[in-house]
mmCIF file of C-alpha atoms and ligand atoms in Angstrom:
data_model
loop_
_atom_site.group_PDB
_atom_site.id
_atom_site.type_symbol
_atom_site.label_atom_id
_atom_site.label_comp_id
_atom_site.label_asym_id
_atom_site.label_seq_id
_atom_site.Cartn_x
_atom_site.Cartn_y
_atom_site.Cartn_z
ATOM 1 C CA THR A 1 119.386 180.445 180.202
ATOM 2 C CA LYS A 2 122.176 178.991 182.472
ATOM 3 C CA LYS A 3 119.720 178.233 185.388
ATOM 4 C CA TYR A 4 117.415 176.522 183.055
ATOM 5 C CA GLY A 5 120.271 174.431 181.988
ATOM 6 C CA ARG A 6 121.167 173.231 185.327
ATOM 7 C CA ASN A 7 117.754 172.305 186.091
ATOM 8 C CA ASN A 8 117.559 170.048 183.390
ATOM 9 C CA TYR A 9 120.791 168.505 184.135
ATOM 10 C CA THR A 10 119.989 168.030 187.779
ATOM 11 C CA ILE A 11 116.467 166.316 186.621
ATOM 12 C CA TYR A 12 118.465 164.103 184.301
ATOM 13 C CA THR A 13 120.914 162.942 186.771
ATOM 14 C CA GLU A 14 118.362 162.331 189.236
ATOM 15 C CA GLU A 15 116.365 159.884 186.889
ATOM 16 C CA LEU A 16 119.927 158.414 186.021
ATOM 17 C CA ASP A 17 120.384 157.943 189.904
ATOM 18 C CA GLN A 18 117.186 156.363 190.462
ATOM 19 C CA LYS A 19 117.521 153.710 187.289
ATOM 20 C CA THR A 20 120.984 152.875 188.565
ATOM 21 C CA THR A 21 119.803 152.452 192.076
ATOM 22 C CA TYR A 22 116.790 150.256 190.833
ATOM 23 C CA LYS A 23 119.280 148.253 189.032
ATOM 24 C CA LEU A 24 121.726 147.875 191.723
ATOM 25 C CA THR A 25 119.042 147.068 194.133
ATOM 26 C CA ILE A 26 117.856 144.279 192.038
ATOM 27 C CA GLU A 27 121.092 142.623 191.351
ATOM 28 C CA GLN A 28 121.856 142.727 194.918
ATOM 29 C CA ASP A 29 118.775 141.687 196.357
ATOM 30 C CA LEU A 30 118.377 138.753 193.626
ATOM 31 C CA LYS A 31 121.166 136.936 195.483
ATOM 32 C CA SER A 32 118.780 136.221 198.622
ATOM 33 C CA ALA A 33 115.446 136.173 196.512
ATOM 34 C CA SER A 34 115.488 132.382 196.184
ATOM 35 C CA GLN A 35 116.536 131.826 199.690
ATOM 36 C CA ASN A 36 113.854 134.036 201.021
ATOM 37 C CA GLN A 37 111.047 132.460 198.814
ATOM 38 C CA GLU A 38 110.418 135.825 197.228
ATOM 39 C CA PHE A 39 109.694 134.187 193.422
ATOM 40 C CA VAL A 40 105.898 133.236 192.687
ATOM 41 C CA LEU A 41 104.232 131.878 189.772
ATOM 42 C CA HIS A 42 101.174 133.212 188.287
ATOM 43 C CA TYR A 43 99.311 131.295 185.705
ATOM 44 C CA GLN A 44 97.621 132.671 182.282
ATOM 45 C CA PRO A 45 95.201 130.450 180.451
ATOM 46 C CA ILE A 46 95.484 129.303 176.943
ATOM 47 C CA THR A 47 92.219 128.833 175.246
ATOM 48 C CA ASN A 48 90.953 126.472 172.511
ATOM 49 C CA LEU A 49 89.277 128.945 169.959
ATOM 50 C CA LYS A 50 87.038 126.440 168.547
ATOM 51 C CA THR A 51 85.431 125.280 171.684
ATOM 52 C CA GLY A 52 86.269 127.843 174.338
ATOM 53 C CA GLU A 53 87.632 125.275 176.580
ATOM 54 C CA LEU A 54 90.920 125.459 178.486
ATOM 55 C CA SER A 55 93.612 123.878 176.921
ATOM 56 C CA ALA A 56 96.649 124.891 178.781
ATOM 57 C CA MET A 57 97.827 127.240 181.353
ATOM 58 C CA GLU A 58 101.496 129.127 180.968
ATOM 59 C CA ALA A 59 103.424 129.439 184.207
ATOM 60 C CA LEU A 60 104.903 132.940 184.541
ATOM 61 C CA VAL A 61 107.541 133.794 187.227
ATOM 62 C CA ARG A 62 107.411 137.264 189.196
ATOM 63 C CA TRP A 63 109.521 138.402 192.030
ATOM 64 C CA ASN A 64 107.717 139.524 194.963
ATOM 65 C CA HIS A 65 110.309 142.100 196.248
ATOM 66 C CA PRO A 66 109.862 143.117 200.052
ATOM 67 C CA GLU A 67 110.140 146.799 199.019
ATOM 68 C CA LEU A 68 109.703 147.018 195.300
ATOM 69 C CA GLY A 69 106.734 144.966 195.094
ATOM 70 C CA ILE A 70 106.186 142.808 192.159
ATOM 71 C CA VAL A 71 109.049 142.970 189.433
ATOM 72 C CA PRO A 72 108.381 141.424 186.176
ATOM 73 C CA PRO A 73 110.590 138.490 184.742
ATOM 74 C CA ASP A 74 111.964 140.839 181.901
ATOM 75 C CA HIS A 75 113.609 143.001 184.757
ATOM 76 C CA PHE A 76 115.614 140.018 186.447
ATOM 77 C CA ILE A 77 115.813 137.131 184.087
ATOM 78 C CA PRO A 78 118.529 138.471 182.019
ATOM 79 C CA ILE A 79 120.564 139.026 185.062
ATOM 80 C CA LEU A 80 120.085 135.569 186.088
ATOM 81 C CA GLU A 81 120.847 134.317 182.548
ATOM 82 C CA GLU A 82 124.169 136.124 182.841
ATOM 83 C CA SER A 83 125.111 134.786 186.262
ATOM 84 C CA GLY A 84 123.920 131.096 185.706
ATOM 85 C CA GLN A 85 121.542 131.396 188.448
ATOM 86 C CA ILE A 86 118.750 130.707 185.893
ATOM 87 C CA VAL A 87 119.394 126.989 186.185
ATOM 88 C CA SER A 88 118.365 126.875 189.748
ATOM 89 C CA LEU A 89 115.353 129.303 189.373
ATOM 90 C CA GLY A 90 114.236 127.399 186.095
ATOM 91 C CA LYS A 91 114.251 124.104 188.076
ATOM 92 C CA TRP A 92 111.956 125.620 190.946
ATOM 93 C CA VAL A 93 109.786 127.135 188.081
ATOM 94 C CA LEU A 94 109.488 123.521 186.523
ATOM 95 C CA GLU A 95 108.966 121.855 189.902
ATOM 96 C CA THR A 96 106.391 124.161 191.134
ATOM 97 C CA ALA A 97 104.489 124.521 187.727
ATOM 98 C CA CYS A 98 104.186 120.774 187.586
ATOM 99 C CA ALA A 99 103.249 120.292 191.172
ATOM 100 C CA GLN A 100 100.401 122.923 190.752
ATOM 101 C CA ASN A 101 99.084 121.172 187.797
ATOM 102 C CA LYS A 102 99.014 117.885 189.351
ATOM 103 C CA THR A 103 97.197 119.513 192.417
ATOM 104 C CA TRP A 104 94.334 120.934 189.844
ATOM 105 C CA GLN A 105 94.351 117.527 188.468
ATOM 106 C CA ASP A 106 93.972 115.884 191.771
ATOM 107 C CA GLU A 107 91.237 118.607 192.832
ATOM 108 C CA GLY A 108 89.287 117.216 189.931
ATOM 109 C CA ALA A 109 89.797 120.121 187.477
ATOM 110 C CA PRO A 110 89.453 118.820 183.641
ATOM 111 C CA PRO A 111 93.042 117.993 182.822
ATOM 112 C CA PHE A 112 95.165 120.675 180.754
ATOM 113 C CA LYS A 113 98.831 121.185 179.937
ATOM 114 C CA ILE A 114 101.289 123.270 182.007
ATOM 115 C CA CYS A 115 103.228 125.488 179.669
ATOM 116 C CA VAL A 116 107.030 126.260 181.199
ATOM 117 C CA ASN A 117 109.171 128.870 179.476
ATOM 118 C CA ILE A 118 112.866 127.562 179.299
ATOM 119 C CA SER A 119 115.809 129.587 178.917
ATOM 120 C CA PRO A 120 118.442 128.707 176.146
ATOM 121 C CA ILE A 121 120.858 128.690 179.181
ATOM 122 C CA GLN A 122 118.890 125.834 181.109
ATOM 123 C CA LEU A 123 118.681 123.919 177.847
ATOM 124 C CA GLN A 124 122.372 123.832 177.369
ATOM 125 C CA HIS A 125 122.943 122.665 180.829
ATOM 126 C CA PRO A 126 124.243 118.937 180.650
ATOM 127 C CA ASN A 127 121.846 117.858 183.424
ATOM 128 C CA PHE A 128 118.668 119.505 182.073
ATOM 129 C CA ILE A 129 117.098 116.200 180.586
ATOM 130 C CA PRO A 130 117.729 114.354 183.844
ATOM 131 C CA MET A 131 116.392 117.259 185.859
ATOM 132 C CA VAL A 132 113.109 117.224 183.888
ATOM 133 C CA LYS A 133 112.858 113.653 184.243
ATOM 134 C CA SER A 134 113.179 113.660 187.945
ATOM 135 C CA VAL A 135 110.711 116.685 188.365
ATOM 136 C CA LEU A 136 108.266 114.558 186.454
ATOM 137 C CA GLU A 137 108.733 111.483 188.755
ATOM 138 C CA THR A 138 108.659 113.478 192.074
ATOM 139 C CA THR A 139 105.682 115.562 191.027
ATOM 140 C CA GLY A 140 103.811 112.621 189.624
ATOM 141 C CA LEU A 141 102.543 114.398 186.867
ATOM 142 C CA ASP A 142 102.130 112.463 183.806
ATOM 143 C CA ALA A 143 104.405 114.073 180.922
ATOM 144 C CA LYS A 144 101.559 114.517 178.478
ATOM 145 C CA TRP A 145 100.463 117.451 180.750
ATOM 146 C CA LEU A 146 103.767 119.143 180.253
ATOM 147 C CA GLU A 147 104.846 121.550 177.434
ATOM 148 C CA LEU A 148 108.134 123.336 177.295
ATOM 149 C CA GLU A 149 108.469 126.641 175.436
ATOM 150 C CA VAL A 150 111.709 127.641 173.793
ATOM 151 C CA THR A 151 112.575 130.658 171.940
ATOM 152 C CA GLU A 152 113.387 130.834 168.221
ATOM 153 C CA SER A 153 117.154 132.036 169.290
ATOM 154 C CA ILE A 154 117.662 128.763 170.339
ATOM 155 C CA LEU A 155 117.492 127.383 166.804
ATOM 156 C CA ILE A 156 120.837 129.377 165.810
ATOM 157 C CA GLU A 157 122.720 127.358 168.446
ATOM 158 C CA ASP A 158 124.587 123.969 167.648
ATOM 159 C CA MET A 159 121.786 122.407 165.607
ATOM 160 C CA LYS A 160 123.352 118.688 165.988
ATOM 161 C CA ARG A 161 123.142 118.967 169.866
ATOM 162 C CA LEU A 162 119.727 120.680 169.897
ATOM 163 C CA LYS A 163 118.177 118.083 167.639
ATOM 164 C CA GLU A 164 119.558 115.377 169.929
ATOM 165 C CA CYS A 165 118.189 117.301 173.071
ATOM 166 C CA LEU A 166 114.779 118.070 171.676
ATOM 167 C CA THR A 167 114.450 114.321 170.586
ATOM 168 C CA ASN A 168 115.456 113.131 173.970
ATOM 169 C CA LEU A 169 112.870 115.542 175.663
ATOM 170 C CA LYS A 170 110.062 114.356 173.283
ATOM 171 C CA GLU A 171 110.890 110.686 174.184
ATOM 172 C CA LEU A 172 109.955 111.563 177.742
ATOM 173 C CA GLY A 173 106.509 112.193 176.562
ATOM 174 C CA LEU A 174 106.058 115.769 176.986
ATOM 175 C CA SER A 175 105.371 118.501 174.187
ATOM 176 C CA MET A 176 107.557 121.420 172.898
ATOM 177 C CA SER A 177 106.477 124.764 171.519
ATOM 178 C CA ILE A 178 108.155 127.474 169.739
ATOM 179 C CA ASP A 179 107.877 131.106 171.540
ATOM 180 C CA ASP A 180 107.639 134.453 170.114
ATOM 181 C CA PHE A 181 107.624 133.142 166.788
ATOM 182 C CA GLY A 182 108.112 135.683 163.865
ATOM 183 C CA THR A 183 110.601 138.018 166.029
ATOM 184 C CA GLY A 184 113.551 135.842 165.152
ATOM 185 C CA TYR A 185 115.744 134.930 161.925
ATOM 186 C CA THR A 186 114.446 131.475 161.374
ATOM 187 C CA SER A 187 111.930 130.458 158.474
ATOM 188 C CA LEU A 188 109.217 127.727 159.073
ATOM 189 C CA SER A 189 110.795 125.290 156.642
ATOM 190 C CA TYR A 190 113.868 125.337 159.220
ATOM 191 C CA LEU A 191 111.431 124.550 161.996
ATOM 192 C CA GLN A 192 110.032 121.378 160.067
ATOM 193 C CA GLN A 193 113.522 119.891 160.924
ATOM 194 C CA PHE A 194 112.684 119.803 164.696
ATOM 195 C CA SER A 195 109.659 118.207 166.387
ATOM 196 C CA PHE A 196 107.893 121.054 167.830
ATOM 197 C CA ASP A 197 104.195 120.634 168.454
ATOM 198 C CA ARG A 198 103.317 124.162 168.615
ATOM 199 C CA VAL A 199 103.955 127.706 167.323
ATOM 200 C CA LYS A 200 103.365 130.742 169.440
ATOM 201 C CA ILE A 201 102.889 133.693 167.254
ATOM 202 C CA ASP A 202 104.378 136.663 168.999
ATOM 203 C CA ARG A 203 102.143 139.407 170.490
ATOM 204 C CA SER A 204 103.434 142.280 168.644
ATOM 205 C CA PHE A 205 101.787 140.795 165.297
ATOM 206 C CA ILE A 206 98.684 139.983 167.015
ATOM 207 C CA GLN A 207 98.456 143.632 168.146
ATOM 208 C CA GLY A 208 98.794 144.810 164.794
ATOM 209 C CA ILE A 209 95.893 142.949 163.597
ATOM 210 C CA ASN A 210 93.431 145.058 161.522
ATOM 211 C CA THR A 211 95.453 148.013 162.166
ATOM 212 C CA ASP A 212 98.588 147.129 160.347
ATOM 213 C CA SER A 213 98.541 145.121 157.027
ATOM 214 C CA ASN A 214 101.821 143.681 157.345
ATOM 215 C CA SER A 215 101.026 142.158 160.647
ATOM 216 C CA THR A 216 97.757 140.925 159.742
ATOM 217 C CA ALA A 217 99.364 139.265 156.441
ATOM 218 C CA ILE A 218 102.229 137.866 158.663
ATOM 219 C CA THR A 219 99.775 136.279 161.268
ATOM 220 C CA SER A 220 97.558 134.500 158.629
ATOM 221 C CA THR A 221 100.819 133.367 156.768
ATOM 222 C CA ILE A 222 102.376 131.737 159.961
ATOM 223 C CA ILE A 223 98.803 130.049 160.820
ATOM 224 C CA SER A 224 98.613 128.377 157.478
ATOM 225 C CA LEU A 225 102.243 127.423 157.089
ATOM 226 C CA ALA A 226 102.266 125.999 160.378
ATOM 227 C CA HIS A 227 99.133 124.167 159.755
ATOM 228 C CA LYS A 228 100.793 122.511 156.474
ATOM 229 C CA LEU A 229 103.658 121.578 158.647
ATOM 230 C CA LYS A 230 101.185 119.970 160.992
ATOM 231 C CA MET A 231 101.990 122.252 163.914
ATOM 232 C CA GLU A 232 99.297 123.792 166.188
ATOM 233 C CA VAL A 233 99.080 127.631 166.282
ATOM 234 C CA VAL A 234 98.644 129.805 169.555
ATOM 235 C CA ALA A 235 98.214 133.448 169.316
ATOM 236 C CA GLU A 236 99.584 135.557 172.081
ATOM 237 C CA GLY A 237 98.545 138.840 173.402
ATOM 238 C CA ILE A 238 94.982 138.794 172.385
ATOM 239 C CA GLU A 239 93.449 141.729 173.859
ATOM 240 C CA ASP A 240 89.984 142.462 172.156
ATOM 241 C CA GLU A 241 87.150 140.970 169.829
ATOM 242 C CA THR A 242 88.430 142.098 166.592
ATOM 243 C CA GLN A 243 91.492 140.223 167.062
ATOM 244 C CA LEU A 244 89.718 137.186 168.166
ATOM 245 C CA ALA A 245 87.446 137.152 165.387
ATOM 246 C CA TYR A 246 90.290 137.518 162.964
ATOM 247 C CA LEU A 247 92.420 134.648 164.301
ATOM 248 C CA GLN A 248 89.133 132.333 164.395
ATOM 249 C CA GLU A 249 88.407 133.078 160.880
ATOM 250 C CA GLU A 250 91.772 132.228 159.965
ATOM 251 C CA ASN A 251 91.618 128.700 161.872
ATOM 252 C CA CYS A 252 93.982 129.785 164.750
ATOM 253 C CA ASP A 253 93.852 126.959 167.095
ATOM 254 C CA GLU A 254 94.588 128.458 170.484
ATOM 255 C CA GLY A 255 94.631 131.940 171.958
ATOM 256 C CA GLN A 256 96.211 133.582 175.054
ATOM 257 C CA GLY A 257 95.771 137.166 176.117
ATOM 258 C CA TYR A 258 94.253 139.691 178.590
ATOM 259 C CA TYR A 259 90.901 139.536 176.484
ATOM 260 C CA PHE A 260 90.720 135.993 178.335
ATOM 261 C CA SER A 261 92.484 136.744 181.502
ATOM 262 C CA ARG A 262 95.599 138.116 183.034
ATOM 263 C CA PRO A 263 98.123 135.810 184.610
ATOM 264 C CA LEU A 264 96.792 134.974 188.047
ATOM 265 C CA PRO A 265 97.975 133.448 191.083
ATOM 266 C CA ALA A 266 97.166 129.595 191.120
ATOM 267 C CA GLU A 267 94.461 130.025 193.792
ATOM 268 C CA LEU A 268 92.502 132.985 191.814
ATOM 269 C CA HIS A 269 91.894 130.510 189.016
ATOM 270 C CA ALA A 270 88.208 128.758 189.549
ATOM 271 C CA PHE A 271 87.515 125.522 187.536
ATOM 272 C CA PRO A 272 86.019 124.571 185.098
ATOM 273 C CA LEU A 273 87.546 127.478 183.261
ATOM 274 C CA SER A 274 86.094 128.325 179.611
ATOM 275 C CA HIS A 275 85.388 131.306 177.667
ATOM 276 C CA ASN A 276 82.537 131.932 175.224
ATOM 277 C CA THR A 277 84.362 132.436 172.003
ATOM 278 C CA ALA A 278 81.204 132.301 169.847
ATOM 279 C CA ASN A 279 80.611 135.478 167.863
HETATM 280 P P1 C2E B 301 106.494 135.388 176.909
HETATM 281 O O1 C2E B 301 106.785 133.742 177.386
HETATM 282 O O2 C2E B 301 106.197 135.629 175.646
HETATM 283 O O3 C2E B 301 105.265 135.325 178.063
HETATM 284 C C1 C2E B 301 103.834 136.321 177.473
HETATM 285 C C2 C2E B 301 104.066 137.882 178.134
HETATM 286 O O4 C2E B 301 103.225 138.340 177.584
HETATM 287 C C3 C2E B 301 103.908 137.673 179.590
HETATM 288 O O5 C2E B 301 104.455 138.771 180.235
HETATM 289 C C4 C2E B 301 102.368 137.866 179.770
HETATM 290 O O6 C2E B 301 102.229 138.567 180.909
HETATM 291 C C5 C2E B 301 102.308 138.781 178.657
HETATM 292 N N1 C2E B 301 100.701 138.863 178.230
HETATM 293 C C6 C2E B 301 100.090 138.010 178.113
HETATM 294 N N2 C2E B 301 98.868 138.437 177.517
HETATM 295 C C7 C2E B 301 99.208 139.613 177.257
HETATM 296 C C8 C2E B 301 98.194 140.885 176.562
HETATM 297 O O7 C2E B 301 97.124 140.381 176.160
HETATM 298 N N3 C2E B 301 98.874 141.827 176.197
HETATM 299 C C9 C2E B 301 99.990 142.281 176.844
HETATM 300 N N4 C2E B 301 100.574 143.336 176.617
HETATM 301 N N5 C2E B 301 100.935 141.462 177.399
HETATM 302 C C10 C2E B 301 100.115 140.086 177.659
HETATM 303 P P2 C2E B 301 105.589 138.498 181.444
HETATM 304 O O8 C2E B 301 104.726 137.694 182.526
HETATM 305 O O9 C2E B 301 106.037 139.800 181.900
HETATM 306 O O10 C2E B 301 106.710 137.849 181.097
HETATM 307 C C11 C2E B 301 107.650 138.146 180.008
HETATM 308 C C12 C2E B 301 108.768 137.217 179.788
HETATM 309 O O11 C2E B 301 109.592 136.661 180.590
HETATM 310 C C13 C2E B 301 108.109 135.962 178.950
HETATM 311 O O12 C2E B 301 107.645 136.153 177.617
HETATM 312 C C14 C2E B 301 109.365 134.880 178.908
HETATM 313 O O13 C2E B 301 110.048 135.197 178.072
HETATM 314 C C15 C2E B 301 109.852 135.373 180.352
HETATM 315 N N6 C2E B 301 109.599 134.608 181.594
HETATM 316 C C16 C2E B 301 108.517 134.576 182.250
HETATM 317 N N7 C2E B 301 108.590 133.671 183.138
HETATM 318 C C17 C2E B 301 109.621 132.813 182.871
HETATM 319 C C18 C2E B 301 109.934 131.664 183.258
HETATM 320 O O14 C2E B 301 109.650 130.769 184.294
HETATM 321 N N8 C2E B 301 111.533 131.091 183.023
HETATM 322 C C19 C2E B 301 112.190 131.873 181.750
HETATM 323 N N9 C2E B 301 113.248 131.365 181.441
HETATM 324 N N10 C2E B 301 111.477 133.083 181.232
HETATM 325 C C20 C2E B 301 110.172 133.362 181.785
HETATM 326 CA CA1 CA B 302 106.103 131.782 176.782
HETATM 327 CA CA1 CA B 303 106.077 134.737 173.905
HETATM 328 CA CA1 CA B 304 108.144 137.195 174.838
#
């Protein structure tokens, strides 16, 4: 009936309005978020699957919005990338994460790496390498405890420049990993030309372990090829014991996911942190 149709239309526009309002609020309020110190970092453990020991922590940014509450990075990173503001947020993230890792070490925690996500926009910025160098100096963190994560998408940009950039970064003494592996278009042989230390298998494959034969096959293929190329492998998004058992059987080096811990504020992690991975 006519009435039914009208109601439907009303509901539809209300939903659309809500979405638009949310987006506009975010775009507007992002401008003052840094200044108001509304960004926070949460940290998620990366566990050695052989020993159960903590091998690293990944820093993940959140926006603590005064009215909306915690806003996930997927909702605001793309906007900051578009405006270029990701460069200054990225610097804050790196500084805060390195300083936090130094604090953990000074407090006597067994040392582990801090992993920091780097946007392609940041990597392309001419001041990126001096910025990383100065952050290491001011925080006093030894570069061997820092790992930068970049996604596969950067590999299709200017190859020569990228190679140079990665070489210079490695000369600082830090390590590099390739994030969300398997979701882009590059092959592992292509990766070999760059000096990555680690490959992180995207969680979409891990979540298909034992339920989807393609995901299971892709996972074990990435692990064995990466090992042949002398890279370590981290599985992202491990949520249950079946996934963990399979990854251990396939000799995956490290794992991260809700099975071990959700990302948490620094003060909620107690050390030494280790998990029983025996089964
Ligand atoms: P990512 O780098 O792939 O980070 C892993 C994401 O998976 C995180 O989402 C984490 O909370 C989530 N995760 C971890 N374990 C599990 C699990 O067992 N199950 C499920 N379903 N999810 C899990 P988050 O924190 O929402 O971050 C999303 C993305 O935002 C990150 O993906 C990264 O690409 C980006 N991001 C986060 N922090 C930063 C940052 O400081 N700088 C930049 N440039 N990007 C960031
Ligand atoms: Ca990451
Ligand atoms: Ca990832
Ligand atoms: Ca991701």
